[in-house]
PDB file of C-alpha atoms and ligand atoms in Angstrom:
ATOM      1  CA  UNK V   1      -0.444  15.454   3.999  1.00  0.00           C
ATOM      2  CA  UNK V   2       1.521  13.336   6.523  1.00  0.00           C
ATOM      3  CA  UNK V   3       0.195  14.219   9.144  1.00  0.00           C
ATOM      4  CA  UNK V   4       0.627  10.947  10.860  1.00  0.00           C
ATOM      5  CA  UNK V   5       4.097  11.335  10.766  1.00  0.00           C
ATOM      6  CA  UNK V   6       4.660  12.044  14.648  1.00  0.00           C
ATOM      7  CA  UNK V   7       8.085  10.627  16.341  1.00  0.00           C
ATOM      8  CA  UNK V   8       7.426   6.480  17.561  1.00  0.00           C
ATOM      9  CA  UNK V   9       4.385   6.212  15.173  1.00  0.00           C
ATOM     10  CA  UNK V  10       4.351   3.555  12.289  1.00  0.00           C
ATOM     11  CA  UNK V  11       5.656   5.939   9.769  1.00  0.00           C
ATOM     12  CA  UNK V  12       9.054   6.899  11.459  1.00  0.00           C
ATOM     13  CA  UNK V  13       9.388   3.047  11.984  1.00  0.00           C
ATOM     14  CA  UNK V  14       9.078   2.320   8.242  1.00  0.00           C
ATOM     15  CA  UNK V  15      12.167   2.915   6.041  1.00  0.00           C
ATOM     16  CA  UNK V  16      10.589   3.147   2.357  1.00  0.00           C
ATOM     17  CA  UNK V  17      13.450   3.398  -0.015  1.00  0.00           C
ATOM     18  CA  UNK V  18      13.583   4.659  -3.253  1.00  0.00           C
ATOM     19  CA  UNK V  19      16.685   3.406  -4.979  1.00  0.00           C
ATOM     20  CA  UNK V  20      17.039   5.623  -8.015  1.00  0.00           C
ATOM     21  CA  UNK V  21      19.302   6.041 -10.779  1.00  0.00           C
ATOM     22  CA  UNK V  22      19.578   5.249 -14.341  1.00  0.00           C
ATOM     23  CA  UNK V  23      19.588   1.809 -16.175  1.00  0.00           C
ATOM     24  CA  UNK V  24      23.077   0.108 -15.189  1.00  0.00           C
ATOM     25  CA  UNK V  25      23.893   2.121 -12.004  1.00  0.00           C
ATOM     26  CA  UNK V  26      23.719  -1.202 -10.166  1.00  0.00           C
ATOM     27  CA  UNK V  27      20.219  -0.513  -7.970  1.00  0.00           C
ATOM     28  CA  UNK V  28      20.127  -4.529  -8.434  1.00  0.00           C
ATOM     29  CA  UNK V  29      23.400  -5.205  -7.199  1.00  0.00           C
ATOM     30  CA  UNK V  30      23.016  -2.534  -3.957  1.00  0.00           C
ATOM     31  CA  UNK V  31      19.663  -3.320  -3.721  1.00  0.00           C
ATOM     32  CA  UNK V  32      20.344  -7.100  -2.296  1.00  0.00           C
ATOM     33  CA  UNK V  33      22.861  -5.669   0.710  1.00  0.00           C
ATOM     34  CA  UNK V  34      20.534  -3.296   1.362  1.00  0.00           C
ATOM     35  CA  UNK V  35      17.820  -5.809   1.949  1.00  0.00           C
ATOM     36  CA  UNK V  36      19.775  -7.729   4.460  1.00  0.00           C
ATOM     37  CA  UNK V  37      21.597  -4.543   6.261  1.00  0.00           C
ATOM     38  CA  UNK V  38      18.344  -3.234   6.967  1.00  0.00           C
ATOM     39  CA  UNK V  39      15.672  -6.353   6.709  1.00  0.00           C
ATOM     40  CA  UNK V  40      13.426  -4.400   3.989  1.00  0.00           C
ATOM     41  CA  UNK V  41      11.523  -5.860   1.305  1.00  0.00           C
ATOM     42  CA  UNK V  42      12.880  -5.558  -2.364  1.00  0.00           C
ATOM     43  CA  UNK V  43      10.144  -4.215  -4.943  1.00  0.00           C
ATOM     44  CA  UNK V  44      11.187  -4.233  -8.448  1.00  0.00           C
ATOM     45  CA  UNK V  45       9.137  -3.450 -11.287  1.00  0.00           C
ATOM     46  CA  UNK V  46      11.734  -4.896 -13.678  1.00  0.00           C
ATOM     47  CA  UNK V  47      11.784  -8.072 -11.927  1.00  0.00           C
ATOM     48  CA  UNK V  48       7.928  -8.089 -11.590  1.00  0.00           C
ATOM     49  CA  UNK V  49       7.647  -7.485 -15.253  1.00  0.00           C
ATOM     50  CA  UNK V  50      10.365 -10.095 -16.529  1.00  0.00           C
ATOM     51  CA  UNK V  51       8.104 -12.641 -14.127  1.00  0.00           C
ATOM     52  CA  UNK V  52       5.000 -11.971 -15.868  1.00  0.00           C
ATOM     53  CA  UNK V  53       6.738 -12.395 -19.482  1.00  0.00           C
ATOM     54  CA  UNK V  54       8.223 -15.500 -17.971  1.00  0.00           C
ATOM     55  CA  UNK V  55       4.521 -16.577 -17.099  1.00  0.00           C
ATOM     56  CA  UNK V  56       3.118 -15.550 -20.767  1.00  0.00           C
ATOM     57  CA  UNK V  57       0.778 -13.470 -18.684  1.00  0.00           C
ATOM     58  CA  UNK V  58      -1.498 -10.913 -21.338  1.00  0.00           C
ATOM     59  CA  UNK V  59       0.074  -8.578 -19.193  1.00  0.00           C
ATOM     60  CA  UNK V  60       3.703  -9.979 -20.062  1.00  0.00           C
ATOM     61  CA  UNK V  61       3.293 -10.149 -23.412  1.00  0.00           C
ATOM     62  CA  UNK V  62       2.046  -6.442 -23.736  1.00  0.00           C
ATOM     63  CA  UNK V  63       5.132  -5.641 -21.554  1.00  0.00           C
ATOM     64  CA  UNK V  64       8.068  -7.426 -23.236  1.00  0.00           C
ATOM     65  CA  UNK V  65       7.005  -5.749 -26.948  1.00  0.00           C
ATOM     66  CA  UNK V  66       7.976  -2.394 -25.017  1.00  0.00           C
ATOM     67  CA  UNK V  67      10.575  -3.491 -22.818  1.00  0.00           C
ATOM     68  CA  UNK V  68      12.440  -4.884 -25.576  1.00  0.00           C
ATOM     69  CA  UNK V  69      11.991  -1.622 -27.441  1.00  0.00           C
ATOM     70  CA  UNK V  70      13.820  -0.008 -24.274  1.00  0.00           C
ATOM     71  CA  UNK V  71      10.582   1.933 -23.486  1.00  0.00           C
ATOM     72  CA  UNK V  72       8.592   2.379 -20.404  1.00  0.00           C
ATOM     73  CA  UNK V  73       5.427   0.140 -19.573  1.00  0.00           C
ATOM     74  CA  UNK V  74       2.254   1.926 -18.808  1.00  0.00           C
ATOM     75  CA  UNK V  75       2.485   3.801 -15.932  1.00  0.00           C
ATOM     76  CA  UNK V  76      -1.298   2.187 -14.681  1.00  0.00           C
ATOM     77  CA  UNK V  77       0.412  -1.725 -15.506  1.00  0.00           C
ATOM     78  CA  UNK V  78       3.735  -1.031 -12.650  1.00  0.00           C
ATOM     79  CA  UNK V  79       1.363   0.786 -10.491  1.00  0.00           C
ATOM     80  CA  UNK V  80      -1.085  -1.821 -10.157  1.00  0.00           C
ATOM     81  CA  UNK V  81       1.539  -4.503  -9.358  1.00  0.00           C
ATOM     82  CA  UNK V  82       2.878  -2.547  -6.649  1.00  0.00           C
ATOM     83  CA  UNK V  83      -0.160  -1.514  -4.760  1.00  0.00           C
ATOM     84  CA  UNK V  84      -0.526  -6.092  -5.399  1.00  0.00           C
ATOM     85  CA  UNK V  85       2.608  -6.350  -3.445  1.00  0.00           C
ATOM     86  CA  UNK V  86       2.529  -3.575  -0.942  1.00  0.00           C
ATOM     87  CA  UNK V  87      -1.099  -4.601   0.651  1.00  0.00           C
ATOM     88  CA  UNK V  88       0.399  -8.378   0.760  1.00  0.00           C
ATOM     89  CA  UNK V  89       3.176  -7.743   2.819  1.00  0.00           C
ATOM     90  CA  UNK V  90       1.674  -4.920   5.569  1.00  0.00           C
ATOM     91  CA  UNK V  91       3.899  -6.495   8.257  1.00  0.00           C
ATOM     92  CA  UNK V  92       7.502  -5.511   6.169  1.00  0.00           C
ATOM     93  CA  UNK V  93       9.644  -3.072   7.939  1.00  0.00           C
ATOM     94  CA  UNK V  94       9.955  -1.163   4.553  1.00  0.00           C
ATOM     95  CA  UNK V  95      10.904  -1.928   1.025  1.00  0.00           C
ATOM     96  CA  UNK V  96      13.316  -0.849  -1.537  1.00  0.00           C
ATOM     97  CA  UNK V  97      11.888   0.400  -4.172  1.00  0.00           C
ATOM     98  CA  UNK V  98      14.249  -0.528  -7.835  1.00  0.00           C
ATOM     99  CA  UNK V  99      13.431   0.447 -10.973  1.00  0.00           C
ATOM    100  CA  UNK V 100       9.742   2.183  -9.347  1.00  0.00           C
ATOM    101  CA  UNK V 101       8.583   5.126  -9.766  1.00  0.00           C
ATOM    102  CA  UNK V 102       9.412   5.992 -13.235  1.00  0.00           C
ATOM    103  CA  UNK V 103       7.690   9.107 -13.785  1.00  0.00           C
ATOM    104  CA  UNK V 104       6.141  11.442 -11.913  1.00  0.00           C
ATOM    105  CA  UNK V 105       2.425  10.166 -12.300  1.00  0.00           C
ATOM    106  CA  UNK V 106       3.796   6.768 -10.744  1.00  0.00           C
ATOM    107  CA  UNK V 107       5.539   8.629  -7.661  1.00  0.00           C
ATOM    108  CA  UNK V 108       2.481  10.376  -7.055  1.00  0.00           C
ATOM    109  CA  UNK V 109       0.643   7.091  -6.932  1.00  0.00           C
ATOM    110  CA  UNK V 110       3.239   5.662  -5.092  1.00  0.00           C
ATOM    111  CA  UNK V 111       2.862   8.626  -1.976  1.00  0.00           C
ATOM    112  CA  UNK V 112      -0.917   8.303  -2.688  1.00  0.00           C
ATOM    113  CA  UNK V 113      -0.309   4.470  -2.146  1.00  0.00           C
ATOM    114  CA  UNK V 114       2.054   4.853   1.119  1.00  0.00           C
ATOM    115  CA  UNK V 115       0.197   7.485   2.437  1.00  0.00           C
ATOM    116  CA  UNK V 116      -3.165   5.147   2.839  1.00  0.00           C
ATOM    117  CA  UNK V 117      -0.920   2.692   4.406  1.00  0.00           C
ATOM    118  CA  UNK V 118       0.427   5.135   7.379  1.00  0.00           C
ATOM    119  CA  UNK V 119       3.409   5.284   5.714  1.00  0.00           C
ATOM    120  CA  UNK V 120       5.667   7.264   3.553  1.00  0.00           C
ATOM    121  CA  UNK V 121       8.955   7.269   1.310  1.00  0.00           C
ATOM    122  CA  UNK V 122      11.943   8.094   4.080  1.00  0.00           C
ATOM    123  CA  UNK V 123      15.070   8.960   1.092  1.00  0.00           C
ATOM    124  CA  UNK V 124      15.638   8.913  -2.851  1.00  0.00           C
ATOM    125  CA  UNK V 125      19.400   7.542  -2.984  1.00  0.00           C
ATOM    126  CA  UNK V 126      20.123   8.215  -6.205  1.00  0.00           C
ATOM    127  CA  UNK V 127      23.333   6.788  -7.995  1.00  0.00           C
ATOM    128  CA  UNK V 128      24.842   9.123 -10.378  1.00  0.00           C
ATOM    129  CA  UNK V 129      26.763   7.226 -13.149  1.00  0.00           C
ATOM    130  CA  UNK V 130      28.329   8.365 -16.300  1.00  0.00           C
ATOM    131  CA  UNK V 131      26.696   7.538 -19.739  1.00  0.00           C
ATOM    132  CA  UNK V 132      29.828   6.085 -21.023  1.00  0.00           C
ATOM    133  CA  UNK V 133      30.166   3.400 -18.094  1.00  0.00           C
ATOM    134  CA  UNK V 134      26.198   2.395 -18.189  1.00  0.00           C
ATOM    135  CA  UNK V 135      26.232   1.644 -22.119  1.00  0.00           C
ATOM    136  CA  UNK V 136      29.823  -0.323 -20.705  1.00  0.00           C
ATOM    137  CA  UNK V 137      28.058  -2.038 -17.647  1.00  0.00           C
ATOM    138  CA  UNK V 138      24.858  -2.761 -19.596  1.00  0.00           C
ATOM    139  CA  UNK V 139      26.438  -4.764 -22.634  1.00  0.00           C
ATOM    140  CA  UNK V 140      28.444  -6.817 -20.916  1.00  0.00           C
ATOM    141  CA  UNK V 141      25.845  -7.652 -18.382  1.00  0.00           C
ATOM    142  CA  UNK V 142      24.085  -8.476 -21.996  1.00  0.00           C
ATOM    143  CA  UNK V 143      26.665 -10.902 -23.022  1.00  0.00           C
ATOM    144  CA  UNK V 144      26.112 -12.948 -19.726  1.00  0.00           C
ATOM    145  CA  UNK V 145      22.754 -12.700 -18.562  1.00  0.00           C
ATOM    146  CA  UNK V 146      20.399 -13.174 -21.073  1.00  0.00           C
ATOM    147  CA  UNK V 147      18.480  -9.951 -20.965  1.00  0.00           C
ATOM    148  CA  UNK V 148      17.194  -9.263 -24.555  1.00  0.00           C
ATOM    149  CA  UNK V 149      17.486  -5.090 -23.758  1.00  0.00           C
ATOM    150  CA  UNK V 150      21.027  -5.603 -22.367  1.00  0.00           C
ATOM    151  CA  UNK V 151      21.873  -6.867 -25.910  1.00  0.00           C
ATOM    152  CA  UNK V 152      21.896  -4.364 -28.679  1.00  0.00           C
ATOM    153  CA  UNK V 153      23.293  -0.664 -27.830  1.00  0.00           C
ATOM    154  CA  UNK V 154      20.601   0.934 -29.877  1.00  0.00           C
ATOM    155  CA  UNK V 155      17.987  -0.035 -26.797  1.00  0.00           C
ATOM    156  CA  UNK V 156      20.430   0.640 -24.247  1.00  0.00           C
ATOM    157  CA  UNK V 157      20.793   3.953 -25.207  1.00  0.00           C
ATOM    158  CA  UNK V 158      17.295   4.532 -25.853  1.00  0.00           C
ATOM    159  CA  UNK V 159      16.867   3.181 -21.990  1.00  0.00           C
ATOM    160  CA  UNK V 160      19.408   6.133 -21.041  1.00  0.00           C
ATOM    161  CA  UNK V 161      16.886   8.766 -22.951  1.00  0.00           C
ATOM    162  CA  UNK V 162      14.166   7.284 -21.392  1.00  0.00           C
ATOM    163  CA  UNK V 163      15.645   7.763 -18.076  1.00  0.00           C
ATOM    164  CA  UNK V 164      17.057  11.221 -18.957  1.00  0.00           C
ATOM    165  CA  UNK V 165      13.758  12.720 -20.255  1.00  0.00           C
ATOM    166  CA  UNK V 166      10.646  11.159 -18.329  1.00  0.00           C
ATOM    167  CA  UNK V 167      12.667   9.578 -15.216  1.00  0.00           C
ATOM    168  CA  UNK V 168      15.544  11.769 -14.147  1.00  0.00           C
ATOM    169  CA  UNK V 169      13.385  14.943 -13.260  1.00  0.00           C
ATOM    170  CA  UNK V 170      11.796  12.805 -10.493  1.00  0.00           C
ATOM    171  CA  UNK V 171      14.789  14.322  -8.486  1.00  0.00           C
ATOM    172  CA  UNK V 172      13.218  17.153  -8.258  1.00  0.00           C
ATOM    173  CA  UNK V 173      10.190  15.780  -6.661  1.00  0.00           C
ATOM    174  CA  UNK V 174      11.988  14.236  -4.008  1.00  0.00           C
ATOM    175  CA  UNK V 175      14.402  17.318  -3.359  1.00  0.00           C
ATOM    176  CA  UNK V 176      11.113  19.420  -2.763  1.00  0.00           C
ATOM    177  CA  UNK V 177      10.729  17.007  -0.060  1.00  0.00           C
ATOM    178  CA  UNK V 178      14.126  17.167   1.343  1.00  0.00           C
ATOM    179  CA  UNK V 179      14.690  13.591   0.150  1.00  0.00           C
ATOM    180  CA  UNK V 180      16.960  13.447  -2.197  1.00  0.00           C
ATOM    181  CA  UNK V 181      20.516  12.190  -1.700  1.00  0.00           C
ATOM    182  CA  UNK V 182      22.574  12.060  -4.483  1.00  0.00           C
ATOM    183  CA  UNK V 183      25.216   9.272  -4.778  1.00  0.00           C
ATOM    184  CA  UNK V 184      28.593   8.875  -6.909  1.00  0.00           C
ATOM    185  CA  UNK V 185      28.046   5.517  -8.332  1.00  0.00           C
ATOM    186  CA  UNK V 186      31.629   5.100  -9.829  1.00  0.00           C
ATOM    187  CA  UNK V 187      34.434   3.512  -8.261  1.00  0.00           C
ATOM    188  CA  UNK V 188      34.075  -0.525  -6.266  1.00  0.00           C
ATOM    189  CA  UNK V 189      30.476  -1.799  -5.219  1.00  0.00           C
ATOM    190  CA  UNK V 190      32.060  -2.115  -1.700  1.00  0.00           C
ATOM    191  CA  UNK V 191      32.727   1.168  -2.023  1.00  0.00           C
ATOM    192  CA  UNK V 192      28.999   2.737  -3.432  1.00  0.00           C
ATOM    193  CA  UNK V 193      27.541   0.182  -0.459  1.00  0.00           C
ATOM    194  CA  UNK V 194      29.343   2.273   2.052  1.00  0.00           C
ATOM    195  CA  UNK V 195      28.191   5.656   0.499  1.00  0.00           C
ATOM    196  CA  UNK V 196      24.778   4.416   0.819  1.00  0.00           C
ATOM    197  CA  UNK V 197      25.084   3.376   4.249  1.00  0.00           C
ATOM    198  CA  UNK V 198      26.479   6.840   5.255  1.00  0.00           C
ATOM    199  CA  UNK V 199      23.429   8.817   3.530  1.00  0.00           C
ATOM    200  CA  UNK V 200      20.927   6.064   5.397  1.00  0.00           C
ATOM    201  CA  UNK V 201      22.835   6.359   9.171  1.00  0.00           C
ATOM    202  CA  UNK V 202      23.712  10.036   8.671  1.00  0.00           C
TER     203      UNK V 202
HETATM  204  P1  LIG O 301      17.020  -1.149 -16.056  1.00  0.00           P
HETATM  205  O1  LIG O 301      16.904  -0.259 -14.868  1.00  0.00           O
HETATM  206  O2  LIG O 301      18.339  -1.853 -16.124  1.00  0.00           O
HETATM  207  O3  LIG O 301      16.642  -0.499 -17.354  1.00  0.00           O
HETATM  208  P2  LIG O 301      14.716  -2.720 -15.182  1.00  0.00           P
HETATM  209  O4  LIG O 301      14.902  -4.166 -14.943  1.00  0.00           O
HETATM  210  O5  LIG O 301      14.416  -1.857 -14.016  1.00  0.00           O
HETATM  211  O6  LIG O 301      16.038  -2.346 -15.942  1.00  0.00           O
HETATM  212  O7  LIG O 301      13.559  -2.471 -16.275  1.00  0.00           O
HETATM  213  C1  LIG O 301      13.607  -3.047 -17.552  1.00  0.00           C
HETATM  214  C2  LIG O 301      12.481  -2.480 -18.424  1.00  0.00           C
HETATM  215  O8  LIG O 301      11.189  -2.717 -17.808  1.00  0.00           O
HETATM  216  C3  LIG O 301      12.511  -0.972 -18.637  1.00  0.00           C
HETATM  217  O9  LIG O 301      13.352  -0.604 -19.692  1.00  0.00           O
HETATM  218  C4  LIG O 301      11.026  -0.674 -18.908  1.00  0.00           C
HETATM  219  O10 LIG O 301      10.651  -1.027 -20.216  1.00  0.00           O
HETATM  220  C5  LIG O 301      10.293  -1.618 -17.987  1.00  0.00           C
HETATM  221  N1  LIG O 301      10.000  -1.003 -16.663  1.00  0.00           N
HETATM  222  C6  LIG O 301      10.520  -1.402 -15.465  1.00  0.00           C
HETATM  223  N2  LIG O 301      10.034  -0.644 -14.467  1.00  0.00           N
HETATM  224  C7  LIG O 301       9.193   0.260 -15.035  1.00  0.00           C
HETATM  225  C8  LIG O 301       8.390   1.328 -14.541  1.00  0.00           C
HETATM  226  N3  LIG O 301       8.370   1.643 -13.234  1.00  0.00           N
HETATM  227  N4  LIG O 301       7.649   2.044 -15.420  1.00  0.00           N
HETATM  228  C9  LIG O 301       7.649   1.767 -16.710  1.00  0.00           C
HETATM  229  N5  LIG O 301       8.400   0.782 -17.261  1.00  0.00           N
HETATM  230  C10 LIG O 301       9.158   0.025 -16.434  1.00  0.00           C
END
C-alpha cells in the first residue's frame, strides 16, 4: 500500500502521530510538548468539536447532545473535519493526532486519507492509565475547567466504556503494523514526556 515509502522521500520526512489512550490519560497535556519538541501540527477532534458547539454550528449542536452523553460523534462528522484540516496545512512536518481515530472505520479513513497525501502514520504512543486515576483526573479537571462531560461520573465512566469497547481494540490495528508503543501513563508528566521521547528517538 505504501509503496512510496522509500528512505529520503516525503513519507519518511513526515512524523504522523497518533497519540492514543483513554479519556484522562493526558494526550492534551503531552500533546502541547510534543508539538514544540518536534514542530508538528496538533489535530484534535475534541477540540474541533468543542469549537463548532462554541460556534452553534448545526454540526455543533448535533455533536454536544452526544458528547455530553459521553458518546462518540459520527464517525463520517470527525472524519470530514480532519481531511478539512489535513489538505489546509500540506506544508506541516506532521501532526499529532488527539482524541482521532476513534474506531477502526475512522483509522482506516485516516490511512486512506494519509496515504493520498504521500504520507502515512509513523507510531501509536499509547498511554496506559488505570481506571481508578482517569475517573480521579477527569473530575477534578471537571471542577476547574468547565467541561460539561468532565462533570458528572456517570458520563465519565461511560467515556471509559466507550473507549474500552469501540476505541481500545484500535491497538491492534496499529500493532499489525508494527506501530504500536505502549506507554505507562502513571507517575509525573515530566516523567510520561520523557517516556514518549524515548519511544519517538529510539
Ligand atoms: P476525552 O479524550 O477526554 O474524552 P475529547 O476532548 O477527545 O475528550 O473528546 C470529547 C468528546 O468528543 C468524546 O467523548 C466524544 O463524544 C467526542 N469525540 C471526540 N473525538 C471523537 C472521535 N474521533 N470520534 C467520535 N467522537 C469523538
Amino acid at each position: 500500500m505504501h509503496n512510496h515509502a522509500a528512505v529520503g522521500e516525503p513519507y519518511m520526512t513526515k512524523m504522523n502521530i497518533v497519540l492514543f489512550g483513554p479519556p484522562g490519560a493526558g494526550k492534551g497535556t503531552q500533546s502541547k510538548f510534543l508539538m514544540e519538541q518536534y514542530g508538528l501540527g496538533h489535530l484534535s477532534t475534541g477540540d474541533l468539536l468543542r469549537a463548532e458547539i462554541q460556534a452553534e454550528t448545526p454540526l455543533g449542536l448535533q455533536a454536544q447532545e452526544l458528547m455530553s452523553a459521553g458518546e462518540l460523534v459520527p464517525d463520517e462528522v470527525v472524519v470530514g473535519m480532519i481531511r478539512n484540516r489535513l489538505t489546509d496545512n500540506p506544508a506541516a512536518k506532521g501532526f499529532i493526532f488527539d482524541g482521532f481515530p476513534r474506531t477502526r472505520a475512522q483509522a482506516e479513513a485516516l490511512d486512506a486519507m494519509l496515504d493520498k497525501l504521500g504520507t502515512g502514520i509513523r507510531l501509536m504512543l499509547a498511554l496506559e492509565v488505570e481506571e481508578e486515576e482517569l475517573v480521579k483526573r477527569l473530575l477534578g479537571r471537571g471542577a476547574t475547567s468547565g467541561r460539561p462531560d468532565d462533570r458528572s461520573e456517570e458520563v465519565v465512566r461511560k467515556r471509559i466504556r466507550e473507549y474500552e469497547q469501540k476505541t481500545a481494540p484500535l491497538k491492534d490495528y496499529y500493532q499489525a503494523q508494527g506501530k504500536l508503543r505502549p506507554i505507562h501513563g502513571m507517575g509525573s508528566i515530566a516523567e510520561i514526556t520523557a517516556r514518549l521521547t524515548a519511544a519517538i528517538e529510539g
